[in-house]
Short mmCIF file of C-alpha atoms in Angstrom, two decimals:
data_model
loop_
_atom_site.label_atom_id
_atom_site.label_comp_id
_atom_site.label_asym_id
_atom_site.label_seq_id
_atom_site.Cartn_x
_atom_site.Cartn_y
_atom_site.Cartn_z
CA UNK A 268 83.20 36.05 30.30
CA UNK A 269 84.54 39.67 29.83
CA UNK A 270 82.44 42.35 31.62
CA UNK A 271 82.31 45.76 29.65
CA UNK A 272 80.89 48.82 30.80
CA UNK A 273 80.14 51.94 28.06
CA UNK A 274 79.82 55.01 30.46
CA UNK A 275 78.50 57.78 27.66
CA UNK A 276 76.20 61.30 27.84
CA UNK A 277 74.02 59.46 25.72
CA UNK A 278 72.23 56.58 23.94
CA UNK A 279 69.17 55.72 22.11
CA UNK A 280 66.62 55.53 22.62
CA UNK A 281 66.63 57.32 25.88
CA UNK A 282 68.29 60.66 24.91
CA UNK A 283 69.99 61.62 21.45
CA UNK A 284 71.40 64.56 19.89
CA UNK A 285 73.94 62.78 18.03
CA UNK A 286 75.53 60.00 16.20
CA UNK A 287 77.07 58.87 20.08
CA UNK A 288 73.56 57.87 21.14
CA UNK A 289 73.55 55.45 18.01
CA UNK A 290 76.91 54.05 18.97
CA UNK A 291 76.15 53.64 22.67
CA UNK A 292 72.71 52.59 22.29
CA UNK A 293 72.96 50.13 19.26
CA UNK A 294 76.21 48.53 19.39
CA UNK A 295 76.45 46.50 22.41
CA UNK A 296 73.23 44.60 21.33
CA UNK A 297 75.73 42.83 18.54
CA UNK A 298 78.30 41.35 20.92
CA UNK A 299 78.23 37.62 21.60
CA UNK A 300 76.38 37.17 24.79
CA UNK A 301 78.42 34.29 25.61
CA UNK A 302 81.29 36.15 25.70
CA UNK A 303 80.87 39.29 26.53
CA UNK A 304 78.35 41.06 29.50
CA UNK A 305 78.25 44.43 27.95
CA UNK A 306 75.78 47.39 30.16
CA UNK A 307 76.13 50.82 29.49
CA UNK A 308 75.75 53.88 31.84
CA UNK A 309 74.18 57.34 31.04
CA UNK A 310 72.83 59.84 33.49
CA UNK A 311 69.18 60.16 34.47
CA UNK A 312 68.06 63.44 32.45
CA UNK A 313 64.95 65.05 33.33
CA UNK A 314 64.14 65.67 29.50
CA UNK A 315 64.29 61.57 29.19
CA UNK A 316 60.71 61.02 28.33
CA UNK A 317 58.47 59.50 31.19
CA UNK A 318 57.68 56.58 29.01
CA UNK A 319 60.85 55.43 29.84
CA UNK A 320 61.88 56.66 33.50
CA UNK A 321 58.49 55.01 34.32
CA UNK A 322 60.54 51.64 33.51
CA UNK A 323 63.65 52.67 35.17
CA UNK A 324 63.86 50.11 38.92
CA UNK A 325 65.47 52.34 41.72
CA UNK A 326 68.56 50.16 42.61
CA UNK A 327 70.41 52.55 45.56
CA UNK A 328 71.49 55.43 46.62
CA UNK A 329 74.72 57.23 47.98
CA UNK A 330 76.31 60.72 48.93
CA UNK A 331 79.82 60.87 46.94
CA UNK A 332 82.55 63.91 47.15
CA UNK A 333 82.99 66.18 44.56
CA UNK A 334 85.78 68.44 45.66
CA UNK A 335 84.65 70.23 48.72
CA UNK A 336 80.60 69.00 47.80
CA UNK A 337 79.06 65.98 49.39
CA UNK A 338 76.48 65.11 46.27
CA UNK A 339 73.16 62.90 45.90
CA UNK A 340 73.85 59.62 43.82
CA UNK A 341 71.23 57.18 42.77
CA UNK A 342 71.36 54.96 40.56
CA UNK A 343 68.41 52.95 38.95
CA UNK A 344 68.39 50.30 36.22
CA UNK A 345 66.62 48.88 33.49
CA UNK A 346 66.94 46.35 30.59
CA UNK A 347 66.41 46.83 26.96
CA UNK A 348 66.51 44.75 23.98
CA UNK A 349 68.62 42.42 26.44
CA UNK A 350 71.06 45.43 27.32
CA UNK A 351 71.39 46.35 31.04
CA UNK A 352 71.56 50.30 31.21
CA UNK A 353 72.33 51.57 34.25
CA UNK A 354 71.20 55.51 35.20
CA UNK A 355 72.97 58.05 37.21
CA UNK A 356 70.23 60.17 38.97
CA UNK A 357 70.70 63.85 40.48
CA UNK A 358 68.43 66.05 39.90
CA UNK A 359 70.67 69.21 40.42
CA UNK A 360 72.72 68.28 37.74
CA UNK A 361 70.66 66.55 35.03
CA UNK A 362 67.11 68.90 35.12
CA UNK A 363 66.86 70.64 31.97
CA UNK A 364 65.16 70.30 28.78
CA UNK A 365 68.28 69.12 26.89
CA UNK A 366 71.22 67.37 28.10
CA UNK A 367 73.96 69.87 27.20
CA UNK A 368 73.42 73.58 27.98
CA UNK A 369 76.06 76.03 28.97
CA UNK A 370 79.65 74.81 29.12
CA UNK A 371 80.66 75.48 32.39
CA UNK A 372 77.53 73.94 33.62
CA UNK A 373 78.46 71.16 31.77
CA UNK A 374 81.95 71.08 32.79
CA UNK A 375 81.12 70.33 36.62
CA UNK A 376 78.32 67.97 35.51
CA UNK A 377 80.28 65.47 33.64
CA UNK A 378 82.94 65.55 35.98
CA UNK A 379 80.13 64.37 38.93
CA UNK A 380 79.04 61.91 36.17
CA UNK A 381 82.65 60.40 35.52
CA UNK A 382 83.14 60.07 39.54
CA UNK A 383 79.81 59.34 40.09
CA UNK A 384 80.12 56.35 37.24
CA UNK A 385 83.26 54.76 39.09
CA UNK A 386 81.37 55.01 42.62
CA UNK A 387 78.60 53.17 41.73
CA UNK A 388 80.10 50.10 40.26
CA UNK A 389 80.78 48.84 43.76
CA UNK A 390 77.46 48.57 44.46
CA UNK A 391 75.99 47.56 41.23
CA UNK A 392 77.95 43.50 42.00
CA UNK A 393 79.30 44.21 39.11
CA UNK A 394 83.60 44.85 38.00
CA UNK A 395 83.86 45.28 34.28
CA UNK A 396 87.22 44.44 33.18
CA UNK A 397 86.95 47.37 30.91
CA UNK A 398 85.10 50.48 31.44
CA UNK A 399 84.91 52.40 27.58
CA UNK A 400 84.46 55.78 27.78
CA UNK A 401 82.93 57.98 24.83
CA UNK A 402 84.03 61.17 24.01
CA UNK A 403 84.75 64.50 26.19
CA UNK A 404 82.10 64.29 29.01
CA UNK A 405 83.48 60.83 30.16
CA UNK A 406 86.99 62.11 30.05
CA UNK A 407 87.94 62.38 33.52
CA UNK A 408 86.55 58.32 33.90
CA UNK A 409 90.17 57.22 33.84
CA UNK A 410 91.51 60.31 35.24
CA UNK A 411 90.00 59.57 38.58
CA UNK A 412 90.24 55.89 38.56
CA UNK A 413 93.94 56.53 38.03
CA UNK A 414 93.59 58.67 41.25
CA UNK A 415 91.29 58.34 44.62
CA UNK A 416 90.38 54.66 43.66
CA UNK A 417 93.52 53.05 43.47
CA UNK A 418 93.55 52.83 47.01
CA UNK A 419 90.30 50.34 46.77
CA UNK A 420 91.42 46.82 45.75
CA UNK A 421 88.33 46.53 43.69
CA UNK A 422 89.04 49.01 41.01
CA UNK A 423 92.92 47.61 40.96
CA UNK A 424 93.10 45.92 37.53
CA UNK A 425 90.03 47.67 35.76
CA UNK A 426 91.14 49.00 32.53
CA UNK A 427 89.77 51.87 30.02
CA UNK A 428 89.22 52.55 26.32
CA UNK A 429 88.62 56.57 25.33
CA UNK A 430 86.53 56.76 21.87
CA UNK A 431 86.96 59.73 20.45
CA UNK A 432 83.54 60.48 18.23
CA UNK A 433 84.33 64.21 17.42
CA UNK A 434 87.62 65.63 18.43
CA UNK A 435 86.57 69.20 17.95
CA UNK A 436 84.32 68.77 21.49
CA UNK A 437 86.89 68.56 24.05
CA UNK A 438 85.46 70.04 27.41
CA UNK A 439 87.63 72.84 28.10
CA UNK A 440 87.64 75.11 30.68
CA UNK A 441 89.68 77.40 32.81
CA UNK A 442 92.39 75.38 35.48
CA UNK A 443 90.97 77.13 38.70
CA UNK A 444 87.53 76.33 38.25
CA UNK A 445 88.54 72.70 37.10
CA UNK A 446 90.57 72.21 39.70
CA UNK A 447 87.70 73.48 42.46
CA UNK A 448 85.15 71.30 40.93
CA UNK A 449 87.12 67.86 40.03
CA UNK A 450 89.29 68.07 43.38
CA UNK A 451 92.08 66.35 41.55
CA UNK A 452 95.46 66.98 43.00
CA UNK A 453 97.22 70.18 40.89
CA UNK A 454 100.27 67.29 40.05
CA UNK A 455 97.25 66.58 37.10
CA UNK A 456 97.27 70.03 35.91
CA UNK A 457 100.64 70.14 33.74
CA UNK A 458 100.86 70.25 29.88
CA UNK A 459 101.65 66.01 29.87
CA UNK A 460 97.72 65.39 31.64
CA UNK A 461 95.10 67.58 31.69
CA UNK A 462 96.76 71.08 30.87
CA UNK A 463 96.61 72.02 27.29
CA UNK A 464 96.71 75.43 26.23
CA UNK A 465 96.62 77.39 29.75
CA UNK A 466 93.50 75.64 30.32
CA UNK A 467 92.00 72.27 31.29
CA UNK A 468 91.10 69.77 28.93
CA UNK A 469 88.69 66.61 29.91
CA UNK A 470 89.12 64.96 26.66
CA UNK A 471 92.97 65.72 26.63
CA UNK A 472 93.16 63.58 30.39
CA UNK A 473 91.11 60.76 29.03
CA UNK A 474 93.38 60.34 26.09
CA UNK A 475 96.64 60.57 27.98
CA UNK A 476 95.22 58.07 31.33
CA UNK A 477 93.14 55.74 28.84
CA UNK A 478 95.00 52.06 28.21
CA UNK A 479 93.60 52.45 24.55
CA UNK A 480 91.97 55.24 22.26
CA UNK A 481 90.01 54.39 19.45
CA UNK A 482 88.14 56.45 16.85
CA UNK A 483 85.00 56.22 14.95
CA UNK A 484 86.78 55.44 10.97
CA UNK A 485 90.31 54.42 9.63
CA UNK A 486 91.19 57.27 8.07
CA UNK A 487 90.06 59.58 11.09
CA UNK A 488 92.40 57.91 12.87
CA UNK A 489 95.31 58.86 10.50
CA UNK A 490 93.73 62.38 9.93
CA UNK A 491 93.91 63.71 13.86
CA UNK A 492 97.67 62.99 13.99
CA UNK A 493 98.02 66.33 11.69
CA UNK A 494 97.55 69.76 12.16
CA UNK A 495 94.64 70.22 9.98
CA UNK A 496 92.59 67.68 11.53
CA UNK A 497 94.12 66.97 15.18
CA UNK A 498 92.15 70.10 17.10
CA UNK A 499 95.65 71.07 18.68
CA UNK A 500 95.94 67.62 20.17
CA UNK A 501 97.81 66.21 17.14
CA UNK A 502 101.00 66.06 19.36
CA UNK A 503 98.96 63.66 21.46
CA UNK A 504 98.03 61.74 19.08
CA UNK A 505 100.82 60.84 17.49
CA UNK A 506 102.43 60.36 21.07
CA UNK A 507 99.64 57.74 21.58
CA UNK A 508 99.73 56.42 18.19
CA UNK A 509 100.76 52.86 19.31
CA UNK A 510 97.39 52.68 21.28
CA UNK A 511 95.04 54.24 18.97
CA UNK A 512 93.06 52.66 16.31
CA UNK A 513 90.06 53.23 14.16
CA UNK A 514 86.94 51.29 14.15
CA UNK A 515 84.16 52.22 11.58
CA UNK A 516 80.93 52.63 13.06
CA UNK A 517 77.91 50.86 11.75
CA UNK A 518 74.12 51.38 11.82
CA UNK A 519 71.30 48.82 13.22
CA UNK A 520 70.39 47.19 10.01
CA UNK A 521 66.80 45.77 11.71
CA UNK A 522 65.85 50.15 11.89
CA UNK A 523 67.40 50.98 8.45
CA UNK A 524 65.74 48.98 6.61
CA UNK A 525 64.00 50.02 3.21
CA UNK A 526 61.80 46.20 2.52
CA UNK A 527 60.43 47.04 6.43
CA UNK A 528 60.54 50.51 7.14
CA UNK A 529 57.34 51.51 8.26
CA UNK A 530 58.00 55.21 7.42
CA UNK A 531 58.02 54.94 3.65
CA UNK A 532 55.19 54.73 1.47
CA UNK A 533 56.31 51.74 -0.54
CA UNK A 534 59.00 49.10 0.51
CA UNK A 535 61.48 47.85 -1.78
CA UNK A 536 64.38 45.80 -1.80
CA UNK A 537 67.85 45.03 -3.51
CA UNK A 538 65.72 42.83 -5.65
CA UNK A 539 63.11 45.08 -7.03
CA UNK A 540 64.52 48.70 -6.09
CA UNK A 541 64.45 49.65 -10.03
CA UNK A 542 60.58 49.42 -9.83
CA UNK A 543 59.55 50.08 -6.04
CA UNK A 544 61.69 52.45 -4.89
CA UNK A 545 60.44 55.43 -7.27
CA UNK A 546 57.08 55.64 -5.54
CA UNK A 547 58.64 56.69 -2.27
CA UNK A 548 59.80 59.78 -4.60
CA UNK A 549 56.88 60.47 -6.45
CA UNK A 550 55.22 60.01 -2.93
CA UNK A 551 57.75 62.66 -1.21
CA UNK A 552 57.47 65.07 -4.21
CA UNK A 553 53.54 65.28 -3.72
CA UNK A 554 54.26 65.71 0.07
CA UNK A 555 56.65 68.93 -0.13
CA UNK A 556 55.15 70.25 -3.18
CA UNK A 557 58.12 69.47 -5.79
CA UNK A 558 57.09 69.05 -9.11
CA UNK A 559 56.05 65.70 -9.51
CA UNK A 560 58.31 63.86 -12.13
CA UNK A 561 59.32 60.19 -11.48
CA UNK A 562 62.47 60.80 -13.88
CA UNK A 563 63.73 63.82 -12.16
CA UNK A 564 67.10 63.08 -10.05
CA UNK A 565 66.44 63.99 -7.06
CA UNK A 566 69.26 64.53 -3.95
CA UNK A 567 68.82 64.54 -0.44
CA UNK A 568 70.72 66.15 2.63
CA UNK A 569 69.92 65.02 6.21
CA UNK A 570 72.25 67.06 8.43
CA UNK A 571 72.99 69.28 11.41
CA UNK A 572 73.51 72.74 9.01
CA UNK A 573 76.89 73.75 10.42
CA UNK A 574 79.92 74.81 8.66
CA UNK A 575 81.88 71.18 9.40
CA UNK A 576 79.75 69.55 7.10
CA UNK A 577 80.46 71.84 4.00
CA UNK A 578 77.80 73.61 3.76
CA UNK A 579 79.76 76.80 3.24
CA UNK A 580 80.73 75.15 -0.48
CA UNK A 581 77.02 74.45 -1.20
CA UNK A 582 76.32 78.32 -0.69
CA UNK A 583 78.74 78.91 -2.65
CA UNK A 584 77.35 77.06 -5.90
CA UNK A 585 73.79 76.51 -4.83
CA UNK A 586 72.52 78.48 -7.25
CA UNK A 587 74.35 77.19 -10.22
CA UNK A 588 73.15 73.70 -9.15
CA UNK A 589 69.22 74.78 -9.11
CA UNK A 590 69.92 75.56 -12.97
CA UNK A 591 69.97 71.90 -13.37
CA UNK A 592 67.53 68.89 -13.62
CA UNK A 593 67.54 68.13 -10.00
CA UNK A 594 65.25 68.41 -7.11
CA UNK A 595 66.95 68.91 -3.49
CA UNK A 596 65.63 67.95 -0.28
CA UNK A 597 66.80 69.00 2.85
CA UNK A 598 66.56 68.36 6.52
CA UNK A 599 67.85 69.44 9.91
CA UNK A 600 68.45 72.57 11.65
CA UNK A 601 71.85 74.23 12.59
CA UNK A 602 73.59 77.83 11.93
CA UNK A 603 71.26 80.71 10.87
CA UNK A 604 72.79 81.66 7.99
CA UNK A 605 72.28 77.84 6.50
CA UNK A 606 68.66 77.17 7.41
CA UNK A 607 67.92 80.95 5.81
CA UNK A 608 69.88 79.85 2.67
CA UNK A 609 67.80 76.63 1.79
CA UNK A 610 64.11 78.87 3.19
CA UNK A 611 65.89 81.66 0.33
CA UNK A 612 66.70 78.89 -2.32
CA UNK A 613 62.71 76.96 -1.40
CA UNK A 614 61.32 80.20 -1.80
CA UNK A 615 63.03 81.12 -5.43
CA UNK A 616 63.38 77.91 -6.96
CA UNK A 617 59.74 76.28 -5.82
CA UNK A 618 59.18 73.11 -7.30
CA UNK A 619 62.58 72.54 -7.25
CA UNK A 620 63.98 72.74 -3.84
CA UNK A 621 61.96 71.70 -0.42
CA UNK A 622 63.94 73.01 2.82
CA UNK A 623 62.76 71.54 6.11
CA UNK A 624 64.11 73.31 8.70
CA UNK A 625 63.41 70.78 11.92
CA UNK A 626 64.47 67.32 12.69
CA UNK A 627 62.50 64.58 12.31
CA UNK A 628 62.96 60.60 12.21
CA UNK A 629 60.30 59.78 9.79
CA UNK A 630 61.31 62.54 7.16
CA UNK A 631 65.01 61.39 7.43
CA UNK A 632 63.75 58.16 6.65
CA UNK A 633 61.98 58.99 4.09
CA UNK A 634 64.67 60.68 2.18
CA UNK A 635 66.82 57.90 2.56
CA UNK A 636 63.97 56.02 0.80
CA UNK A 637 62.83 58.61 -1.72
CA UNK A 638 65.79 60.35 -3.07
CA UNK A 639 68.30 59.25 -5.95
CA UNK A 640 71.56 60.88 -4.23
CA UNK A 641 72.28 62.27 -0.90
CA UNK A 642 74.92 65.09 -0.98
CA UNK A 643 77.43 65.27 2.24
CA UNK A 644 80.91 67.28 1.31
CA UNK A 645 81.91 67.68 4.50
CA UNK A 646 85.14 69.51 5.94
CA UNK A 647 85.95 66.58 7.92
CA UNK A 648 83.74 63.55 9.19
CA UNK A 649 84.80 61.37 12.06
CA UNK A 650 83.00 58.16 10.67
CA UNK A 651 79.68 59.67 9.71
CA UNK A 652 76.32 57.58 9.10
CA UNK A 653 74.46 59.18 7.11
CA UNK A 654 76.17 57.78 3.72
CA UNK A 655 75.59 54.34 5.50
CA UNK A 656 71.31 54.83 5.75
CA UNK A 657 71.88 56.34 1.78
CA UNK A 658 74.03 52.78 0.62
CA UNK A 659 71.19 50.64 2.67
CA UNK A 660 68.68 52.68 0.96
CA UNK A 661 70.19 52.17 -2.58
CA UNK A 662 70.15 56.14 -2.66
CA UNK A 663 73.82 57.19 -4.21
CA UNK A 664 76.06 59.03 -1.75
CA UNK A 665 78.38 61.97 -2.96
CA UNK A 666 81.03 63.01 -0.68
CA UNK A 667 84.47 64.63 -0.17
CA UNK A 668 87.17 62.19 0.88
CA UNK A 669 87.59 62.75 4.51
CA UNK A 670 87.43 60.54 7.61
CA UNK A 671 84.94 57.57 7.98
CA UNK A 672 83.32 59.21 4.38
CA UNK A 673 86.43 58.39 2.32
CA UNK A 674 86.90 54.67 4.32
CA UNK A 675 82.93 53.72 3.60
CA UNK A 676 81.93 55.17 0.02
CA UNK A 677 84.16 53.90 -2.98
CA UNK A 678 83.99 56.37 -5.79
CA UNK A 679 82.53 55.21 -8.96
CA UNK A 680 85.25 53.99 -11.68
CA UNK A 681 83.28 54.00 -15.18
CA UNK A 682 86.21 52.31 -16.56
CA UNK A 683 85.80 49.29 -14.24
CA UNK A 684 82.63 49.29 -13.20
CA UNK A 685 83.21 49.83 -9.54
CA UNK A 686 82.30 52.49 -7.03
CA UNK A 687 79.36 52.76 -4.66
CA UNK A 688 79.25 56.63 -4.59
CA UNK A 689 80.93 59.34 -5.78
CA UNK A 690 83.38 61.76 -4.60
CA UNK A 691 86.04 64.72 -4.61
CA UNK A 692 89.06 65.12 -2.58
CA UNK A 693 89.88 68.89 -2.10
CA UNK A 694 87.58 70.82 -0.03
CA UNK A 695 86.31 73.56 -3.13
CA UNK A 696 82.67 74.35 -4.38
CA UNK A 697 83.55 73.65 -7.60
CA UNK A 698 85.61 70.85 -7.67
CA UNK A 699 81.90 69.38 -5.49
CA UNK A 700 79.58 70.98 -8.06
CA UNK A 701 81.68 68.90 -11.13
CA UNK A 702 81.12 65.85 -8.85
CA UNK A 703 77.62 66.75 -8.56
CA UNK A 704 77.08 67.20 -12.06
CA UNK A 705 79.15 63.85 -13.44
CA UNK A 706 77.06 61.88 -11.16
CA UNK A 707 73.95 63.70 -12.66
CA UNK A 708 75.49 62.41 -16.46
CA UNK A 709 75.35 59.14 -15.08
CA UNK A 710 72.13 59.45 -13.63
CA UNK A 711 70.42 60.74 -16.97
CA UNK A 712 73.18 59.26 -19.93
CA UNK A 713 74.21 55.85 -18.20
CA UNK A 714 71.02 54.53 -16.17
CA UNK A 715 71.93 50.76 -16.17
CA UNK A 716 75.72 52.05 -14.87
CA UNK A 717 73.66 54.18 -12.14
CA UNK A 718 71.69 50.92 -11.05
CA UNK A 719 74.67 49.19 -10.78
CA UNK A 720 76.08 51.65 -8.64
CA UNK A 721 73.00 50.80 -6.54
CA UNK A 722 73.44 47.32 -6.37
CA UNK A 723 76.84 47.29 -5.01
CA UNK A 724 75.93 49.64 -2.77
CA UNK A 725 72.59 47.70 -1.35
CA UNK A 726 75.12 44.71 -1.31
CA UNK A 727 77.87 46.21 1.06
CA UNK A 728 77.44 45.34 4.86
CA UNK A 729 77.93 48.05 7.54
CA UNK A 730 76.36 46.46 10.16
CA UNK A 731 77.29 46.39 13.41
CA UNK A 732 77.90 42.90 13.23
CA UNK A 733 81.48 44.22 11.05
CA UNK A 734 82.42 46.78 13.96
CA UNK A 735 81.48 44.64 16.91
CA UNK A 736 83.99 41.93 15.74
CA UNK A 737 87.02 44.33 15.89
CA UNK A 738 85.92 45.63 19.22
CA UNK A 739 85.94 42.40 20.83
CA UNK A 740 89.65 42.11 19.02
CA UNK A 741 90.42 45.40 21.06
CA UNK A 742 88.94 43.94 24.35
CA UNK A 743 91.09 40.60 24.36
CA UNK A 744 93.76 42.45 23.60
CA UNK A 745 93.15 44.64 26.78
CA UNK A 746 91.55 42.13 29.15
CA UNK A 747 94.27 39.21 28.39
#
């Protein structure tokens, strides 16, 4: 039996803001319990809602060192959907109405949560064999256990994966203040561990301590080891190239499911999509006040509106685009300038365009459900899951070839009848507008090619079942 511990700033359904929480919270459901006692640790947040801390069992509690600080640690538990998760409490560090604020708040709270993580395991009775680590705020996890904890026989042995989910979020922050807050010896402070740049980098001393590093898609993977992609930690990543690989990510089929999903108005399936499925639009159209028209394409966007998901080329040609026969739908909140773009574009093209400037679960399932193509050109895309709800939901992605977008979507060949999707490969507004409109041509001119297009996609499996499989590759390769 191999005991695994995920030690992450989030997972659902206790706290998201991200497509971590997904990972951490859905993933180790899919391992084989036989083999593998997989718990995961996150801290206690005050915004958690009450629903859950009133489940939450207080297990201990300790005082730990942080530097020259002597700091409350408790730790309670609870299980869900047969996952232990374990939480660290302390309620100077984790009050707040979201779990990330300022950065250099941030910066000493995920570096009590990394020590804090390590100091409880003693008294948890259980010693993973591997403790995986996800993304910056986790960082210092094998930093430290490298350091103070050696001298405890128990942590001897234990062994660490970093997951990188987004290398643009590093946790950087000046060396003095690091080095007063972690109290790691200054021997860590040199450009080969956590120095990078002048400055200290959490996510730069995971990497170089961790015994592997994976990454959230294939091609990500490949991507980070150049300049364009690598965040100034390319050099790193090609030094670590023999211990990094990429492992999509997948999505909990059970949730995303369009013949059970109790957010849509009608339920379909791969079966009868070509009759079902067009109510959810007509349905959606009624809701946002689009014109109502069963034939019109229509193309959704689900997204956090920042400029790494490409919404600078969609400014760019947005209005073009509205001279066509499509509808567009769009969800999520981000940079000013893009949710006051799509509230311009509702408010000049009504009928036509429907911009929703919040977040919200049901609506994103809905427009999986509804819409005929969801649009996503990003600039780059760790692994992405977005495209993965759109194949489930038989709606058609179109994307630019980058990251986890290029390794999941295969672009539509109408010579061979292949493709799940369709998509361009330099980042330009127009080269994504031509996409746009050749997968419109299809749409309109080719219907029984676009419903093909459909079917494969509907039949393609990204699961977590897929991605669990190579993780327990990674962790018998590590634990052995």
């Amino acid at each position: 039996m191999k005991k695994i511990l995920f030690v992450a700033s989030e997972a659902v359904p206790f706290i998201k803001t991200g497509g971590l929480a997904d990972v951490v919270g859905s993933l180790p459901k899919y391992f084989d319990k036989e083999q593998y006692d997989i718990r995961v640790m996150i801290p206690k947040y005050m915004c958690i809602r009450q629903e859950w801390k009133d489940q939450m069992k207080y297990v201990t509690h300790f005082y730990m060192n942080l530097a020259w600080r002597s700091q409350y640690v408790g730790i309670l538990e609870m299980e869900y959907e047969g996952v232990k998760f374990y939480f660290i409490d302390n309620e100077y560090y984790f009050a707040g109405p979201k779990p990330y604020g300022n950065i250099y708040e941030d910066i000493e709270k995920f570096a009590f949560f990394s020590k804090a993580a390590i100091s409880a395991l003693p008294s948890l009775d259980f010693r993973p064999d591997i403790i995986h680590c996800h993304d910056w705020q986790t960082g210092l996890v094998p930093v430290y256990l490298n350091d103070s904890f050696q001298d405890n026989p128990f942590f001897r042995g234990i062994k660490t994966i970093m997951t990188i989910h987004n290398l643009k979020f590093q946790g950087i922050w000046d060396m003095k203040t690091v080095k007063d807050i972690t109290g790691l010896n200054a021997s860590y402070f040199t450009p080969d561990k956590l120095e990078a740049y002048g400055d200290a980098n959490y996510l730069k001393g995971g990497i170089v301590y961790a015994d592997a590093v994976t990454t959230v898609s294939d091609t990500y993977a490949e991507e980070i080891k150049m300049p364009y992609y690598g965040e100034h930690l390319d050099g790193l990543m090609r030094a670590r190239a023999n211990s990094l690989r990429g492992i999509v990510n997948g999505i909990d089929y059970d949730e995303y499911n369009p013949e059970s999903d109790k957010y849509l108005v009608h339920n379909y399936n791969a079966v009868n999509f070509r009759k079902e499925k067009v109510k959810n639009k007509t349905a959606l159209q009624q809701e946002l006040g689009l014109d109502v028209d069963p034939k019109k394409m229509m193309i959704g966007i689900v997204s956090r509106l920042t400029d790494q998901k490409g919404f600078d080329l969609i400014a760019y040609v947005m209005d073009e685009l509205c001279q066509d026969e499509v509808q567009f739908v769009v969800l999520g909140t981000g940079e000013e300038r893009y949710e006051n773009m799509f509230r311009h574009f509702a408010w000049k093209y009504q009928g036509k365009v429907s911009a929703n400037i919040f977040y919200s679960e049901a609506m994103s399932h809905k427009v999986y459900g509804s819409c005929d193509a969801f649009l996503m050109p990003s600039q780059f895309e760790p692994c992405g899951l977005s495209q993965l709800m759109s194949l489930r939901y038989g709606t058609v992605p179109i994307v630019r070839e980058t990251g986890g977008l290029k390794d999941t979507v295969e672009p539509y060949n109408e010579y061979e009848s292949k493709g799940t999707g369709f998509s361009f490969t330099n980042y330009n507004a127009h080269e994504m507008m031509h996409t746009v409109r050749y997968a419109e041509h299809i749409y309109y001119d080719k219907k029984r090619e676009w419903n093909k297009i459909i079917d494969r996609g509907m039949a393609v499996d990204f699961s977590w079942n897929n991605s669990a499989k190579k993780y327990e590759e990674l962790y018998n390769w590590l634990a052995d």
